[in-house]
Short mmCIF file of C-alpha atoms and ligand atoms in Angstrom, two decimals:
data_model
loop_
_atom_site.label_atom_id
_atom_site.label_comp_id
_atom_site.label_asym_id
_atom_site.label_seq_id
_atom_site.Cartn_x
_atom_site.Cartn_y
_atom_site.Cartn_z
CA MET A 1371 -6.31 -16.69 -5.36
CA LYS A 1372 -7.43 -12.98 -6.07
CA VAL A 1373 -7.99 -10.51 -3.35
CA THR A 1374 -11.67 -10.39 -4.61
CA GLU A 1375 -12.20 -14.08 -4.41
CA HIS A 1376 -11.04 -13.89 -0.81
CA ILE A 1377 -13.54 -11.36 -0.20
CA LYS A 1378 -16.34 -13.18 -1.85
CA ASN A 1379 -15.69 -16.38 -0.07
CA ALA A 1380 -15.35 -14.76 3.38
CA SER A 1381 -18.07 -15.01 5.92
CA LYS A 1382 -16.39 -12.47 8.20
CA THR A 1383 -13.94 -9.69 8.18
CA LEU A 1384 -10.56 -10.79 6.93
CA PHE A 1385 -7.11 -9.83 8.28
CA SER A 1386 -4.29 -8.76 5.69
CA ILE A 1387 -0.97 -7.04 6.09
CA GLU A 1388 1.55 -5.03 4.16
CA VAL A 1389 5.33 -5.56 4.33
CA LEU A 1390 8.26 -3.49 3.18
CA PRO A 1391 11.30 -5.12 1.39
CA PRO A 1392 14.32 -4.91 3.69
CA LEU A 1393 17.00 -2.17 3.07
CA LYS A 1394 19.48 -3.16 0.48
CA GLY A 1395 22.19 -5.15 1.91
CA GLN A 1396 19.94 -6.69 4.61
CA THR A 1397 18.49 -10.33 4.49
CA ILE A 1398 14.87 -11.27 3.99
CA ASN A 1399 14.74 -12.80 7.44
CA SER A 1400 13.06 -9.63 9.02
CA ILE A 1401 10.06 -10.26 6.72
CA PHE A 1402 10.00 -14.08 7.54
CA GLU A 1403 9.96 -13.01 11.30
CA THR A 1404 7.17 -10.65 10.84
CA MET A 1405 5.20 -13.41 8.95
CA ASP A 1406 6.05 -16.06 11.66
CA GLU A 1407 4.52 -13.56 14.22
CA LEU A 1408 1.47 -12.94 12.20
CA MET A 1409 0.61 -16.12 10.36
CA PRO A 1410 -1.39 -17.58 13.36
CA PHE A 1411 -3.95 -14.97 12.78
CA ASN A 1412 -4.51 -16.33 9.16
CA PRO A 1413 -3.77 -13.35 6.96
CA ALA A 1414 -5.75 -13.78 3.73
CA PHE A 1415 -2.97 -12.05 1.66
CA VAL A 1416 0.07 -10.01 2.06
CA ASP A 1417 1.03 -6.89 0.26
CA VAL A 1418 4.67 -6.12 -0.64
CA THR A 1419 5.54 -2.56 -1.36
CA TYR A 1420 7.55 -1.30 -4.38
CA HIS A 1421 10.16 1.42 -3.91
CA ARG A 1422 11.51 3.54 -6.72
CA GLN A 1423 15.16 4.66 -7.20
CA GLU A 1424 16.25 7.68 -5.24
CA VAL A 1425 19.11 10.12 -6.34
CA VAL A 1426 21.68 10.66 -3.61
CA TYR A 1427 24.81 12.76 -3.76
CA ARG A 1428 28.01 11.28 -2.32
CA GLU A 1429 31.35 12.88 -1.56
CA VAL A 1430 34.00 11.45 -3.82
CA GLU A 1431 36.72 13.83 -3.03
CA LYS A 1432 36.88 16.78 -0.67
CA GLY A 1433 33.94 18.97 -1.71
CA LEU A 1434 33.30 17.04 -4.98
CA MET A 1435 29.89 15.22 -4.89
CA LYS A 1436 28.75 12.50 -7.34
CA ARG A 1437 25.26 11.72 -8.31
CA HIS A 1438 24.08 8.07 -7.71
CA ALA A 1439 20.66 6.49 -8.36
CA VAL A 1440 20.11 3.96 -5.62
CA ARG A 1441 17.14 1.73 -5.04
CA LYS A 1442 17.09 1.30 -1.12
CA ARG A 1443 14.51 -1.38 -0.95
CA PRO A 1444 14.62 -3.72 -3.98
CA GLY A 1445 13.18 -7.20 -4.12
CA THR A 1446 9.50 -6.94 -4.28
CA VAL A 1447 8.89 -9.76 -6.79
CA GLY A 1448 11.42 -12.00 -5.23
CA ILE A 1449 9.78 -11.40 -1.87
CA CYS A 1450 6.49 -12.22 -3.20
CA ALA A 1451 7.71 -15.49 -4.66
CA SER A 1452 9.49 -16.32 -1.51
CA LEU A 1453 6.45 -15.68 0.76
CA MET A 1454 4.24 -17.81 -1.54
CA ASN A 1455 6.59 -20.87 -1.29
CA ARG A 1456 7.31 -20.47 2.42
CA PHE A 1457 3.97 -19.62 3.84
CA ASN A 1458 1.58 -20.75 1.15
CA ILE A 1459 0.06 -17.31 1.16
CA ASP A 1460 -1.38 -15.09 -1.46
CA THR A 1461 0.76 -12.01 -2.39
CA VAL A 1462 -0.17 -8.63 -3.61
CA PRO A 1463 2.87 -6.77 -5.20
CA HIS A 1464 2.56 -3.03 -5.56
CA ILE A 1465 3.50 -1.67 -8.99
CA ILE A 1466 4.17 1.92 -9.54
CA CYS A 1467 4.42 4.33 -12.45
CA GLY A 1468 7.34 6.33 -11.04
CA GLY A 1469 10.80 5.32 -12.43
CA PHE A 1470 9.24 2.81 -15.02
CA SER A 1471 8.83 3.00 -18.67
CA LYS A 1472 5.79 1.07 -20.07
CA ASP A 1473 8.23 -1.58 -21.45
CA GLU A 1474 9.82 -2.19 -18.06
CA THR A 1475 6.31 -2.34 -16.55
CA GLU A 1476 5.26 -4.95 -19.05
CA ASP A 1477 8.43 -7.14 -18.27
CA ALA A 1478 7.63 -6.85 -14.56
CA LEU A 1479 4.06 -7.99 -15.04
CA ILE A 1480 5.42 -10.92 -17.21
CA ASP A 1481 7.74 -11.86 -14.26
CA LEU A 1482 4.74 -11.64 -11.85
CA ASN A 1483 2.49 -13.68 -14.15
CA PHE A 1484 5.16 -16.39 -14.50
CA VAL A 1485 5.65 -16.53 -10.75
CA GLY A 1486 2.00 -17.28 -10.42
CA ILE A 1487 0.83 -14.08 -8.91
CA ASP A 1488 -2.62 -12.87 -9.86
CA ASN A 1489 -2.93 -9.60 -7.89
CA VAL A 1490 -1.44 -6.26 -8.22
CA LEU A 1491 -2.00 -3.06 -6.24
CA VAL A 1492 -1.50 -0.33 -9.01
CA LEU A 1493 -0.23 2.96 -7.82
CA ARG A 1494 1.45 6.12 -9.30
CA GLY A 1495 4.10 6.48 -6.58
CA ASP A 1496 5.16 9.50 -4.77
CA PRO A 1497 7.40 12.29 -6.45
CA GLU A 1498 11.12 11.69 -6.19
CA LYS A 1499 12.67 12.90 -3.05
CA GLY A 1500 13.16 16.62 -3.34
CA ALA A 1501 11.35 16.87 -6.73
CA GLY A 1502 8.25 18.44 -5.41
CA ILE A 1503 5.82 17.19 -8.15
CA PHE A 1504 5.62 13.81 -9.72
CA LYS A 1505 7.37 13.40 -13.04
CA PRO A 1506 6.59 10.32 -15.23
CA GLU A 1507 9.40 8.65 -17.19
CA PRO A 1508 9.40 9.84 -20.93
CA ASP A 1509 7.93 6.58 -21.87
CA GLY A 1510 6.15 6.00 -18.57
CA HIS A 1511 2.68 6.55 -16.90
CA ALA A 1512 1.52 9.92 -15.29
CA TYR A 1513 -1.34 8.54 -13.34
CA ALA A 1514 -2.35 5.01 -11.77
CA SER A 1515 -5.17 5.12 -14.06
CA ASP A 1516 -2.88 4.83 -17.16
CA LEU A 1517 -1.00 1.94 -15.47
CA ILE A 1518 -4.32 0.14 -14.85
CA SER A 1519 -5.07 0.48 -18.60
CA GLN A 1520 -1.84 -1.30 -19.36
CA VAL A 1521 -2.60 -4.12 -16.94
CA VAL A 1522 -6.08 -4.45 -18.38
CA GLU A 1523 -4.71 -4.72 -21.91
CA LEU A 1524 -2.18 -7.40 -20.73
CA ASN A 1525 -5.09 -9.31 -19.15
CA LYS A 1526 -6.68 -9.30 -22.67
CA GLY A 1527 -3.26 -10.48 -24.19
CA ASN A 1528 -2.56 -7.11 -25.79
CA TYR A 1529 1.10 -6.56 -25.31
CA LEU A 1530 3.02 -3.23 -26.31
CA ASP A 1531 4.55 -4.93 -29.30
CA GLN A 1532 1.42 -5.32 -31.50
CA GLU A 1533 3.36 -7.51 -33.83
CA LEU A 1534 3.26 -10.44 -31.23
CA LYS A 1535 0.85 -13.17 -32.30
CA ASP A 1536 -1.04 -15.82 -30.11
CA THR A 1537 -0.11 -14.13 -27.04
CA SER A 1538 -1.07 -15.53 -23.65
CA LYS A 1539 -3.26 -13.41 -21.33
CA SER A 1540 -2.37 -12.53 -17.80
CA ASN A 1541 -5.18 -12.62 -15.13
CA PHE A 1542 -4.39 -9.87 -12.58
CA CYS A 1543 -6.85 -8.69 -10.08
CA ILE A 1544 -6.36 -4.99 -9.86
CA GLY A 1545 -6.48 -2.98 -6.42
CA VAL A 1546 -5.90 0.77 -6.13
CA ALA A 1547 -5.42 3.37 -3.44
CA GLY A 1548 -8.03 5.57 -2.01
CA TYR A 1549 -7.69 8.63 0.46
CA PRO A 1550 -10.42 9.24 3.09
CA GLU A 1551 -8.91 12.49 3.73
CA LYS A 1552 -8.14 13.12 0.05
CA HIS A 1553 -4.78 12.72 -1.80
CA PHE A 1554 -2.52 15.57 -0.73
CA GLU A 1555 -2.15 16.86 -4.32
CA ALA A 1556 -5.93 16.79 -5.16
CA PRO A 1557 -7.56 20.28 -5.10
CA ASN A 1558 -10.54 18.85 -3.17
CA LEU A 1559 -12.21 15.56 -2.17
CA LYS A 1560 -14.68 15.80 -4.98
CA THR A 1561 -11.87 15.99 -7.63
CA ASP A 1562 -9.94 13.05 -5.99
CA LEU A 1563 -13.09 10.97 -6.07
CA LYS A 1564 -13.70 11.63 -9.76
CA TYR A 1565 -10.31 10.21 -10.36
CA LEU A 1566 -10.78 7.34 -8.00
CA LYS A 1567 -14.04 6.56 -10.02
CA LYS A 1568 -11.94 6.66 -13.29
CA LYS A 1569 -9.65 4.03 -11.84
CA VAL A 1570 -12.54 1.76 -11.01
CA ASP A 1571 -14.29 2.33 -14.33
CA LEU A 1572 -10.98 1.38 -15.99
CA GLY A 1573 -10.77 -1.99 -14.23
CA ALA A 1574 -9.87 -1.56 -10.61
CA GLU A 1575 -11.68 -4.22 -8.65
CA TYR A 1576 -11.12 -3.02 -4.98
CA ILE A 1577 -9.75 0.06 -3.07
CA VAL A 1578 -7.34 -0.01 -0.19
CA THR A 1579 -7.28 3.25 1.84
CA GLN A 1580 -4.70 5.40 3.10
CA LEU A 1581 -4.27 4.92 6.86
CA PHE A 1582 -6.58 6.97 9.09
CA TYR A 1583 -7.27 7.38 12.79
CA ASP A 1584 -10.75 8.57 12.78
CA ASN A 1585 -13.33 6.03 11.63
CA LYS A 1586 -15.69 8.74 10.88
CA LYS A 1587 -13.51 9.72 7.89
CA TYR A 1588 -13.54 6.24 6.51
CA PHE A 1589 -17.38 5.87 6.82
CA GLU A 1590 -17.85 9.24 5.18
CA PHE A 1591 -15.35 8.28 2.38
CA VAL A 1592 -17.36 5.02 1.74
CA ASP A 1593 -20.61 7.05 1.73
CA ASN A 1594 -19.10 9.50 -0.79
CA CYS A 1595 -17.70 6.78 -2.99
CA ARG A 1596 -21.13 5.01 -3.09
CA ALA A 1597 -22.73 8.30 -3.90
CA ALA A 1598 -20.33 8.72 -6.77
CA GLY A 1599 -21.08 5.31 -8.08
CA ILE A 1600 -17.99 3.52 -6.96
CA ASP A 1601 -19.32 0.14 -5.92
CA VAL A 1602 -16.15 -2.09 -5.32
CA PRO A 1603 -15.04 -3.17 -1.89
CA ILE A 1604 -13.19 -0.57 0.07
CA ILE A 1605 -10.54 -1.98 2.38
CA PRO A 1606 -9.70 0.06 5.41
CA GLY A 1607 -5.80 0.56 5.93
CA LEU A 1608 -4.66 0.96 9.58
CA LYS A 1609 -1.32 1.61 11.20
CA PRO A 1610 -1.08 1.92 14.96
CA ILE A 1611 1.08 4.74 16.24
CA THR A 1612 4.24 3.35 17.76
CA SER A 1613 6.10 6.25 19.38
CA HIS A 1614 5.91 9.89 20.46
CA LYS A 1615 7.85 10.85 17.32
CA GLN A 1616 5.08 9.49 15.04
CA LEU A 1617 2.65 12.43 16.08
CA SER A 1618 4.51 14.55 13.68
CA VAL A 1619 6.12 11.88 11.27
CA VAL A 1620 2.67 10.18 10.43
CA PRO A 1621 0.84 13.52 9.29
CA HIS A 1622 4.01 14.63 7.45
CA TYR A 1623 4.43 11.44 5.34
CA PHE A 1624 0.88 10.40 5.02
CA HIS A 1625 -0.93 13.66 4.95
CA VAL A 1626 -3.53 12.44 7.52
CA ASN A 1627 -5.02 14.31 10.61
CA LEU A 1628 -4.74 12.75 14.11
CA PRO A 1629 -7.85 13.14 16.41
CA ASP A 1630 -7.34 15.27 19.53
CA ARG A 1631 -8.10 12.53 22.00
CA LEU A 1632 -5.41 10.26 20.38
CA VAL A 1633 -2.87 13.04 20.51
CA ASP A 1634 -3.67 13.72 24.10
CA GLU A 1635 -3.32 10.17 24.91
CA ILE A 1636 0.01 9.69 23.27
CA GLU A 1637 1.35 13.01 24.77
CA GLU A 1638 0.42 11.87 28.26
CA CYS A 1639 2.60 8.73 28.04
CA LYS A 1640 5.78 9.02 29.83
CA THR A 1641 7.78 6.57 27.58
CA ASN A 1642 7.74 5.37 24.00
CA GLU A 1643 6.51 1.95 25.20
CA GLN A 1644 3.45 3.49 26.91
CA ALA A 1645 3.04 5.41 23.62
CA ARG A 1646 3.07 2.27 21.59
CA GLN A 1647 0.66 0.59 23.94
CA ALA A 1648 -1.74 3.65 23.68
CA GLY A 1649 -1.35 3.43 19.86
CA VAL A 1650 -2.27 -0.29 20.05
CA ARG A 1651 -5.32 0.47 22.29
CA TRP A 1652 -6.64 3.08 19.73
CA CYS A 1653 -6.14 0.71 16.76
CA ILE A 1654 -8.00 -2.08 18.52
CA GLN A 1655 -10.93 0.21 19.15
CA GLN A 1656 -10.84 1.30 15.51
CA SER A 1657 -10.64 -2.32 14.30
CA LEU A 1658 -13.47 -3.45 16.47
CA GLU A 1659 -15.67 -0.63 15.24
CA LEU A 1660 -14.78 -1.29 11.66
CA ILE A 1661 -15.59 -5.03 12.04
CA GLU A 1662 -18.98 -4.19 13.75
CA ALA A 1663 -19.57 -1.98 10.48
CA GLY A 1664 -19.02 -5.19 8.31
CA VAL A 1665 -15.77 -4.01 6.57
CA PRO A 1666 -14.55 -6.87 4.06
CA VAL A 1667 -10.85 -6.84 5.34
CA LEU A 1668 -8.76 -4.99 7.99
CA HIS A 1669 -5.32 -4.22 6.29
CA PHE A 1670 -2.53 -3.35 8.56
CA TYR A 1671 0.61 -1.54 7.68
CA SER A 1672 3.31 -3.36 9.49
CA MET A 1673 6.17 -1.10 8.40
CA GLY A 1674 8.65 -3.78 9.60
CA LYS A 1675 7.27 -3.88 13.09
CA ALA A 1676 5.16 -7.02 13.80
CA GLN A 1677 4.69 -6.51 17.71
CA SER A 1678 1.91 -3.96 17.65
CA ILE A 1679 0.10 -5.61 14.85
CA LYS A 1680 0.42 -8.99 16.64
CA GLU A 1681 -1.22 -7.56 19.84
CA ILE A 1682 -3.98 -5.87 17.79
CA ALA A 1683 -4.58 -9.06 15.88
CA GLN A 1684 -4.71 -11.19 19.11
CA GLU A 1685 -7.40 -8.91 20.51
CA VAL A 1686 -9.43 -8.64 17.18
CA PHE A 1687 -8.81 -11.85 15.33
CA GLY A 1688 -7.67 -14.14 18.30
CA SER A 1689 -9.94 -17.06 19.05
P1 LIG B 2790 -3.27 8.52 -8.55
O1 LIG B 2790 -4.47 7.69 -8.64
O2 LIG B 2790 -2.60 8.54 -10.06
O3 LIG B 2790 -3.46 9.98 -8.15
C1 LIG B 2790 -2.55 10.87 -7.85
C2 LIG B 2790 -3.06 12.35 -7.88
O4 LIG B 2790 -3.39 12.75 -9.26
C3 LIG B 2790 -4.35 12.50 -7.02
O5 LIG B 2790 -4.29 13.73 -6.50
C4 LIG B 2790 -5.49 12.28 -8.08
O6 LIG B 2790 -6.66 13.04 -7.48
C5 LIG B 2790 -4.79 12.91 -9.24
N1 LIG B 2790 -5.24 12.26 -10.55
C6 LIG B 2790 -5.46 11.01 -10.86
N2 LIG B 2790 -5.70 10.81 -12.11
C7 LIG B 2790 -5.72 12.10 -12.64
C8 LIG B 2790 -5.92 12.63 -14.02
N3 LIG B 2790 -6.14 11.68 -14.91
N4 LIG B 2790 -5.71 13.98 -14.34
C9 LIG B 2790 -5.43 14.72 -13.34
N5 LIG B 2790 -5.38 14.31 -11.92
C10 LIG B 2790 -5.36 12.98 -11.62
N6 LIG B 2790 3.91 4.48 -3.07
C11 LIG B 2790 5.03 3.66 -3.46
O7 LIG B 2790 5.92 4.33 -4.00
N7 LIG B 2790 5.11 2.26 -3.33
C12 LIG B 2790 4.15 1.67 -2.77
O8 LIG B 2790 4.31 0.34 -2.61
C13 LIG B 2790 3.06 2.39 -2.28
N8 LIG B 2790 2.00 1.78 -1.69
C14 LIG B 2790 0.83 2.35 -1.30
C15 LIG B 2790 -0.31 1.65 -0.79
C16 LIG B 2790 -1.39 2.33 -0.39
C17 LIG B 2790 -2.59 1.58 0.08
C18 LIG B 2790 -1.54 3.72 -0.53
C19 LIG B 2790 -2.76 4.49 -0.09
C20 LIG B 2790 -0.36 4.40 -1.08
C21 LIG B 2790 0.71 3.80 -1.36
N9 LIG B 2790 1.81 4.39 -2.05
C22 LIG B 2790 2.87 3.74 -2.39
C23 LIG B 2790 1.81 5.94 -2.05
C24 LIG B 2790 1.29 6.42 -3.50
O9 LIG B 2790 2.12 5.97 -4.43
C25 LIG B 2790 1.07 7.86 -3.19
O10 LIG B 2790 0.02 8.23 -2.33
C26 LIG B 2790 1.09 8.61 -4.68
O11 LIG B 2790 1.32 10.06 -4.44
C27 LIG B 2790 -0.40 8.51 -5.33
O12 LIG B 2790 -0.64 7.30 -5.85
P2 LIG B 2790 -1.97 6.97 -6.44
O13 LIG B 2790 -1.89 5.60 -7.02
O14 LIG B 2790 -3.14 7.11 -5.45
O15 LIG B 2790 -2.12 7.96 -7.65
#
């Protein structure tokens, strides 16, 4: 079922999660274990992230380095199929522009369609590590909005090869990312909202937000979106702080601000376990306030760690 149908049919705030493919060489069991922990809280759908190739340099002889392209977390399509079979749950694979030509994207969408997946979260992807700015593939997309147009065309049965006759249509429900504290490359929130609106005008049916720790930022973002004419559901994305180290890692990777009180509370903790528990308490408060405000879904970034999400779900969605 499509994410938008889940939202339409729901009488209360839904629970959903995002999982990461395991590192290459590991089994899928870590994802099954995460799902085993979280299935009792009836997630409506599970997102599976996509990870582009990275370039690494490895020493082949003393002082001689060789360039390798490695995809550290492959398996998004297979994981989606596996989760659908094993847990009978709807999956939302992420698809990105980075590292993909339009033809490769089309083939990936055909795979997803054949597997029976009818949701995609359409993203640009981050710049390659060390590259600074995002560079599209020579025959790839520069922005998520361009990739949306390709999915929309496939939904109409329009493939890249225009010679194809009597083509079948895909039926993907398209989600996109939104940034309550603005995307880090955008000059300001207004410009970022202009492009977010473009994504919706082109066919995005819902928005999932970047994680945030101050609900005020989410509420203001929703108000700004509505004022800009963006009227699709806006799903808040949450990730509890799980250690002292995350006080610097989270702002670095996700370009978000941490409220003073949260930082004080984590800093006062003597151990990482206490910090994790403080992160869980903060996220529970955020969740309860968001539910009170009537958000359609609470979407949790699990980052391969189910324990904190389980404790939050127990408090927020447990009967
Ligand atoms: P876009 O919407 O293309 O925007 C990128 C930037 O360009 C923004 O600053 C925007 O304002 C600007 N912009 C947009 N359109 C135009 C235009 N036409 N002209 C000029 N400027 C424009 N990354 C992964 O690699 N894999 C994942 O699985 C993944 N999952 C994610 C899930 C969520 C919910 C979120 C919030 C992020 C995720 N990311 C993932 C990270 C994401 O790829 C990065 O944040 C990326 O830098 C931007 O992606 P986007 O789709 O928001 O890009």
